[in-house]
Short mmCIF file of N, CA and C in Angstrom, two decimals:
data_model
loop_
_atom_site.label_atom_id
_atom_site.label_comp_id
_atom_site.label_asym_id
_atom_site.label_seq_id
_atom_site.Cartn_x
_atom_site.Cartn_y
_atom_site.Cartn_z
N UNK N 1 0.82 -1.06 -0.41
CA UNK N 1 0.40 -0.19 0.16
C UNK N 1 0.67 1.86 0.46
N UNK N 2 1.86 1.29 0.57
CA UNK N 2 2.78 2.71 0.74
C UNK N 2 4.66 1.59 1.07
N UNK N 3 5.11 2.94 -0.41
CA UNK N 3 6.60 1.72 0.03
C UNK N 3 7.28 3.57 0.72
N UNK N 4 8.07 3.55 1.44
CA UNK N 4 9.00 4.25 2.42
C UNK N 4 10.75 4.04 2.27
N UNK N 5 11.30 5.11 1.86
CA UNK N 5 12.18 5.10 1.37
C UNK N 5 13.73 5.56 2.32
N UNK N 6 14.30 5.91 3.57
CA UNK N 6 15.41 6.98 3.81
C UNK N 6 16.63 7.37 3.31
N UNK N 7 16.68 8.81 3.24
CA UNK N 7 18.33 8.59 2.98
C UNK N 7 18.70 9.41 3.63
N UNK N 8 19.96 10.59 3.54
CA UNK N 8 20.61 11.71 4.59
C UNK N 8 21.47 10.69 5.02
N UNK N 9 21.77 9.50 5.94
CA UNK N 9 22.35 9.57 6.70
C UNK N 9 24.06 9.57 6.33
N UNK N 10 24.82 9.34 7.00
CA UNK N 10 26.35 9.52 6.99
C UNK N 10 27.32 9.97 8.68
N UNK N 11 28.55 10.52 8.01
CA UNK N 11 29.02 10.65 8.76
C UNK N 11 29.21 12.12 9.69
N UNK N 12 29.06 12.60 11.04
CA UNK N 12 29.37 13.57 11.58
C UNK N 12 29.97 13.65 12.75
N UNK N 13 30.18 14.92 13.48
CA UNK N 13 31.29 14.82 14.43
C UNK N 13 30.21 15.77 15.97
N UNK N 14 29.98 15.18 16.53
CA UNK N 14 29.50 15.57 18.10
C UNK N 14 29.80 16.89 17.64
N UNK N 15 27.89 17.15 18.65
CA UNK N 15 27.69 18.89 17.89
C UNK N 15 26.99 19.78 17.11
N UNK N 16 27.56 18.57 15.77
CA UNK N 16 26.83 18.90 14.30
C UNK N 16 25.59 18.25 14.17
N UNK N 17 25.08 18.78 12.90
CA UNK N 17 23.96 18.29 12.58
C UNK N 17 23.41 17.38 10.91
N UNK N 18 22.10 16.89 10.82
CA UNK N 18 22.66 16.52 9.78
C UNK N 18 20.79 16.25 9.60
N UNK N 19 20.27 16.15 8.57
CA UNK N 19 18.66 15.94 8.23
C UNK N 19 18.56 14.60 6.98
N UNK N 20 17.62 13.96 7.73
CA UNK N 20 16.78 12.90 7.38
C UNK N 20 16.01 13.16 6.72
N UNK N 21 15.49 12.06 6.05
CA UNK N 21 14.37 12.24 4.82
C UNK N 21 13.52 11.04 4.20
N UNK N 22 12.40 10.55 4.19
CA UNK N 22 11.77 9.33 3.97
C UNK N 22 10.95 10.09 3.01
N UNK N 23 10.90 9.35 1.76
CA UNK N 23 10.23 9.40 1.17
C UNK N 23 9.09 8.54 1.02
N UNK N 24 7.82 9.01 0.23
CA UNK N 24 6.70 7.84 0.49
C UNK N 24 6.26 7.61 -0.51
N UNK N 25 5.67 5.73 -1.44
CA UNK N 25 5.31 6.52 -2.38
C UNK N 25 4.20 4.99 -2.86
N UNK N 26 3.53 5.44 -3.88
CA UNK N 26 2.38 3.88 -3.35
C UNK N 26 1.47 4.51 -3.29
N UNK N 27 0.17 3.91 -2.86
CA UNK N 27 -1.21 4.91 -2.52
C UNK N 27 -1.14 4.67 -0.57
N UNK N 28 -1.84 6.15 -0.19
CA UNK N 28 -1.63 6.43 0.90
C UNK N 28 -2.63 6.99 1.39
N UNK N 29 -2.82 7.27 2.54
CA UNK N 29 -4.54 7.56 2.78
C UNK N 29 -3.87 8.56 4.33
N UNK N 30 -4.72 9.80 4.13
CA UNK N 30 -4.36 11.10 4.78
C UNK N 30 -4.24 10.89 6.51
N UNK N 31 -5.00 9.20 7.08
CA UNK N 31 -5.30 9.33 8.53
C UNK N 31 -3.37 8.45 8.90
N UNK N 32 -2.95 8.08 8.25
CA UNK N 32 -1.56 8.07 8.45
C UNK N 32 -0.74 8.62 9.41
N UNK N 33 0.15 7.35 10.64
CA UNK N 33 0.76 8.16 11.31
C UNK N 33 2.74 8.21 10.31
N UNK N 34 2.75 8.75 10.74
CA UNK N 34 4.63 8.42 10.43
C UNK N 34 5.28 8.88 11.33
N UNK N 35 6.74 7.96 11.39
CA UNK N 35 7.40 8.21 12.58
C UNK N 35 8.42 7.66 12.02
N UNK N 36 9.55 8.24 13.16
CA UNK N 36 11.13 7.77 12.86
C UNK N 36 11.65 6.65 14.49
N UNK N 37 12.38 5.60 13.67
CA UNK N 37 13.49 4.92 14.96
C UNK N 37 14.47 4.63 14.70
N UNK N 38 15.13 4.52 15.40
CA UNK N 38 16.61 3.73 15.27
C UNK N 38 17.12 2.71 16.70
N UNK N 39 18.14 2.62 15.29
CA UNK N 39 18.57 0.71 15.90
C UNK N 39 20.08 0.88 16.32
N UNK N 40 20.48 0.88 17.70
CA UNK N 40 22.18 1.04 17.48
C UNK N 40 22.83 -0.69 17.82
N UNK N 41 23.40 -0.99 17.58
CA UNK N 41 24.44 -2.72 17.39
C UNK N 41 23.72 -2.75 19.07
N UNK N 42 23.38 -4.28 18.74
CA UNK N 42 22.78 -5.34 20.20
C UNK N 42 22.00 -4.22 21.02
N UNK N 43 20.87 -3.36 20.27
CA UNK N 43 20.16 -3.18 21.19
C UNK N 43 19.11 -2.87 19.96
N UNK N 44 17.31 -2.78 21.02
CA UNK N 44 16.40 -2.58 20.43
C UNK N 44 15.98 -1.69 19.59
N UNK N 45 15.24 -2.05 18.95
CA UNK N 45 14.48 -0.77 17.54
C UNK N 45 14.16 0.71 18.78
N UNK N 46 14.34 2.07 18.72
CA UNK N 46 13.35 2.45 20.07
C UNK N 46 13.23 3.87 18.75
N UNK N 47 11.86 4.01 19.37
CA UNK N 47 11.26 5.65 19.14
C UNK N 47 11.80 6.84 19.22
N UNK N 48 12.04 7.15 17.87
CA UNK N 48 12.44 8.59 17.80
C UNK N 48 11.36 9.86 18.52
N UNK N 49 10.14 9.90 17.32
CA UNK N 49 9.59 10.69 17.27
C UNK N 49 8.36 10.32 16.07
N UNK N 50 7.38 11.29 15.93
CA UNK N 50 6.75 10.62 14.97
C UNK N 50 5.32 12.10 14.51
N UNK N 51 4.65 11.89 13.92
CA UNK N 51 3.86 12.81 13.21
C UNK N 51 2.95 12.71 12.57
N UNK N 52 1.64 13.51 12.15
CA UNK N 52 0.40 13.43 11.42
C UNK N 52 0.45 13.35 9.88
N UNK N 53 0.38 12.40 9.00
CA UNK N 53 0.69 12.21 7.73
C UNK N 53 0.17 13.89 7.01
N UNK N 54 -0.86 14.72 7.77
CA UNK N 54 -0.67 15.61 7.33
C UNK N 54 0.49 17.04 7.99
N UNK N 55 0.96 16.56 9.33
CA UNK N 55 2.36 17.29 8.68
C UNK N 55 1.89 17.75 10.10
N UNK N 56 1.23 17.67 11.33
CA UNK N 56 1.48 18.27 12.68
C UNK N 56 0.98 17.74 13.35
N UNK N 57 1.44 18.28 15.27
CA UNK N 57 1.10 17.57 16.11
C UNK N 57 2.56 16.31 16.13
N UNK N 58 3.52 17.18 15.81
CA UNK N 58 4.55 16.15 15.78
C UNK N 58 5.20 15.81 17.11
N UNK N 59 5.62 14.63 17.61
CA UNK N 59 5.90 14.40 19.10
C UNK N 59 6.41 13.42 19.25
N UNK N 60 7.76 13.68 20.23
CA UNK N 60 9.11 12.91 20.52
C UNK N 60 9.65 12.25 21.59
N UNK N 61 10.48 10.77 21.44
CA UNK N 61 11.08 10.37 22.28
C UNK N 61 12.31 11.65 23.78
N UNK N 62 12.00 11.11 25.15
CA UNK N 62 12.91 12.41 25.98
C UNK N 62 14.54 12.95 25.21
N UNK N 63 14.22 11.59 24.79
CA UNK N 63 16.29 11.37 24.72
C UNK N 63 16.15 12.49 23.54
N UNK N 64 15.54 12.76 22.67
CA UNK N 64 15.66 13.85 21.58
C UNK N 64 15.10 15.43 21.64
N UNK N 65 14.22 15.71 22.97
CA UNK N 65 13.28 16.44 22.43
C UNK N 65 14.18 17.84 23.21
N UNK N 66 14.31 18.79 22.20
CA UNK N 66 14.93 20.27 21.86
C UNK N 66 15.70 19.83 21.17
N UNK N 67 16.37 18.71 20.23
CA UNK N 67 17.56 18.65 19.68
C UNK N 67 16.94 18.17 18.81
N UNK N 68 15.87 17.21 17.89
CA UNK N 68 15.89 16.74 17.07
C UNK N 68 14.32 17.52 16.71
N UNK N 69 13.95 17.84 15.01
CA UNK N 69 12.14 18.06 14.92
C UNK N 69 12.06 17.53 13.27
N UNK N 70 10.84 17.01 13.77
CA UNK N 70 10.12 16.46 12.76
C UNK N 70 9.39 17.14 11.83
N UNK N 71 9.71 16.96 10.63
CA UNK N 71 8.54 18.19 9.98
C UNK N 71 7.99 17.05 8.16
N UNK N 72 7.02 17.88 7.71
CA UNK N 72 6.54 16.94 6.80
C UNK N 72 6.42 18.23 5.12
N UNK N 73 7.00 17.49 4.57
CA UNK N 73 6.38 18.62 3.04
C UNK N 73 5.02 17.67 1.91
N UNK N 74 3.99 18.22 2.41
CA UNK N 74 2.72 17.78 1.79
C UNK N 74 2.76 17.13 0.32
N UNK N 75 3.28 18.08 -0.40
CA UNK N 75 3.59 18.01 -1.89
C UNK N 75 4.65 17.66 -2.36
N UNK N 76 5.77 17.11 -1.47
CA UNK N 76 6.98 16.41 -2.19
C UNK N 76 6.35 14.60 -1.63
N UNK N 77 5.28 14.37 -0.36
CA UNK N 77 5.02 13.16 0.22
C UNK N 77 6.21 12.64 0.86
N UNK N 78 7.08 13.77 1.43
CA UNK N 78 8.86 13.74 1.95
C UNK N 78 8.38 13.77 3.83
N UNK N 79 8.82 12.96 4.54
CA UNK N 79 9.20 13.44 6.02
C UNK N 79 10.03 13.51 6.06
N UNK N 80 11.23 14.83 7.45
CA UNK N 80 12.36 14.74 7.64
C UNK N 80 12.42 14.85 9.10
N UNK N 81 13.62 14.46 9.45
CA UNK N 81 14.04 14.34 10.43
C UNK N 81 15.42 15.13 11.01
N UNK N 82 15.35 16.91 11.52
CA UNK N 82 16.11 17.88 11.78
C UNK N 82 17.11 17.36 12.87
N UNK N 83 18.33 16.67 12.83
CA UNK N 83 18.78 16.23 13.94
C UNK N 83 20.31 17.40 14.46
N UNK N 84 19.73 18.07 15.23
CA UNK N 84 20.94 19.02 15.96
C UNK N 84 21.45 18.28 17.16
N UNK N 85 22.78 19.31 17.53
CA UNK N 85 22.87 18.87 18.81
C UNK N 85 23.63 17.33 19.11
N UNK N 86 24.24 16.90 17.74
CA UNK N 86 24.50 15.16 17.58
C UNK N 86 25.21 14.75 18.63
N UNK N 87 24.84 13.96 19.51
CA UNK N 87 25.90 12.90 19.99
C UNK N 87 26.41 11.67 19.99
N UNK N 88 27.47 11.25 20.46
CA UNK N 88 28.01 10.03 19.96
C UNK N 88 26.97 8.94 20.03
N UNK N 89 26.21 8.78 21.76
CA UNK N 89 24.90 7.83 21.60
C UNK N 89 23.74 7.73 20.44
N UNK N 90 23.51 8.79 19.80
CA UNK N 90 22.60 8.80 18.82
C UNK N 90 22.93 8.43 17.34
N UNK N 91 24.27 7.61 17.30
CA UNK N 91 24.81 6.40 16.25
C UNK N 91 24.03 5.64 16.23
N UNK N 92 23.38 5.79 15.41
CA UNK N 92 22.54 4.39 14.46
C UNK N 92 21.89 4.03 13.61
N UNK N 93 21.51 3.30 13.00
CA UNK N 93 20.35 2.81 11.81
C UNK N 93 19.30 3.41 12.10
N UNK N 94 18.83 4.23 11.27
CA UNK N 94 17.51 5.39 11.39
C UNK N 94 16.86 4.59 10.70
N UNK N 95 15.77 4.45 10.41
CA UNK N 95 14.38 3.99 9.97
C UNK N 95 13.21 5.05 10.41
N UNK N 96 11.94 4.93 9.21
CA UNK N 96 11.28 5.46 9.26
C UNK N 96 9.94 5.05 9.00
N UNK N 97 8.87 5.45 9.51
CA UNK N 97 7.45 3.84 9.42
C UNK N 97 6.56 4.69 9.54
N UNK N 98 5.01 4.05 8.76
CA UNK N 98 3.93 4.61 9.08
C UNK N 98 3.36 3.27 9.51
N UNK N 99 1.59 4.13 9.60
CA UNK N 99 0.89 2.76 10.26
C UNK N 99 -0.40 3.88 10.64
N UNK N 100 -1.57 3.24 11.33
CA UNK N 100 -2.85 3.71 11.60
C UNK N 100 -3.08 4.04 12.75
N UNK N 101 -2.42 3.42 13.55
CA UNK N 101 -2.76 3.87 15.23
C UNK N 101 -2.69 5.22 15.19
N UNK N 102 -3.36 5.58 16.51
CA UNK N 102 -3.23 6.66 16.98
C UNK N 102 -2.18 6.95 18.15
N UNK N 103 -1.24 8.11 17.48
CA UNK N 103 -0.12 8.36 18.16
C UNK N 103 0.89 6.98 18.60
N UNK N 104 1.28 6.57 17.23
CA UNK N 104 2.31 5.43 17.33
C UNK N 104 3.25 5.63 18.72
N UNK N 105 3.79 4.66 19.16
CA UNK N 105 5.30 4.84 19.54
C UNK N 105 5.83 3.50 19.98
N UNK N 106 5.00 2.45 19.18
CA UNK N 106 5.81 1.15 19.37
C UNK N 106 6.14 0.82 18.29
N UNK N 107 7.35 -0.42 17.89
CA UNK N 107 7.66 -0.79 16.54
C UNK N 107 6.06 -1.53 15.76
N UNK N 108 5.11 -2.99 16.93
CA UNK N 108 4.53 -3.30 16.85
C UNK N 108 3.18 -2.50 16.30
N UNK N 109 3.83 -1.22 16.60
CA UNK N 109 1.97 -0.72 16.58
C UNK N 109 2.64 0.39 14.46
N UNK N 110 3.41 0.28 14.19
CA UNK N 110 3.91 0.80 12.66
C UNK N 110 3.83 -0.56 12.20
N UNK N 111 2.95 -0.31 10.35
CA UNK N 111 2.69 -1.57 9.46
C UNK N 111 3.65 -1.37 7.95
N UNK N 112 4.09 -0.45 7.99
CA UNK N 112 5.25 -0.24 7.09
C UNK N 112 6.92 0.23 6.90
N UNK N 113 8.08 -0.34 6.43
CA UNK N 113 8.66 0.28 7.01
C UNK N 113 9.59 0.84 5.99
N UNK N 114 10.89 1.46 5.89
CA UNK N 114 12.26 1.95 5.13
C UNK N 114 13.22 0.86 5.33
N UNK N 115 13.90 1.01 4.40
CA UNK N 115 15.06 -0.36 5.02
C UNK N 115 16.50 0.42 5.99
N UNK N 116 16.45 1.63 6.37
CA UNK N 116 17.11 2.44 7.15
C UNK N 116 18.36 3.62 6.25
N UNK N 117 19.21 3.74 7.44
CA UNK N 117 19.61 5.09 6.45
C UNK N 117 21.28 5.25 8.31
N UNK N 118 22.31 4.98 7.73
CA UNK N 118 23.42 5.04 8.74
C UNK N 118 23.37 6.15 9.21
N UNK N 119 23.46 6.89 10.65
CA UNK N 119 24.26 7.52 11.06
C UNK N 119 25.00 7.50 12.30
N UNK N 120 25.86 8.13 11.85
CA UNK N 120 27.39 7.91 12.62
C UNK N 120 28.14 9.14 13.65
N UNK N 121 28.25 9.18 14.68
CA UNK N 121 28.32 10.55 15.55
C UNK N 121 29.85 10.00 15.85
N UNK N 122 30.70 11.05 15.58
CA UNK N 122 32.26 10.67 16.27
C UNK N 122 32.78 11.78 17.23
N UNK N 123 33.25 11.55 18.32
CA UNK N 123 33.97 11.97 18.99
C UNK N 123 35.05 12.40 19.30
#
């Protein structure tokens, strides 16, 4: 029903910034939520933040509040994750996802996933 593709990962120094993109294609619906997750080596995939398909009401995990911002370009059907003040502990593979649950924060609450993009923060 929907396909997702992340891009924009790379290597940055601590304190730097990076913007990730998630492009959606296929048949989509206006009541979907979209979200960002990340997974570090040896750890479970964890929630980063989410937003309505319309681009309103973003919400975030406590670990990234004040540093990361989620937005959506409706014309381009693309979601963004702006990451500022990056820390080494932000190093992970970042995934975008979509689902129909209300303000979902768990992996099992999302139905569609991208392949991920690597973000590495050096100290």
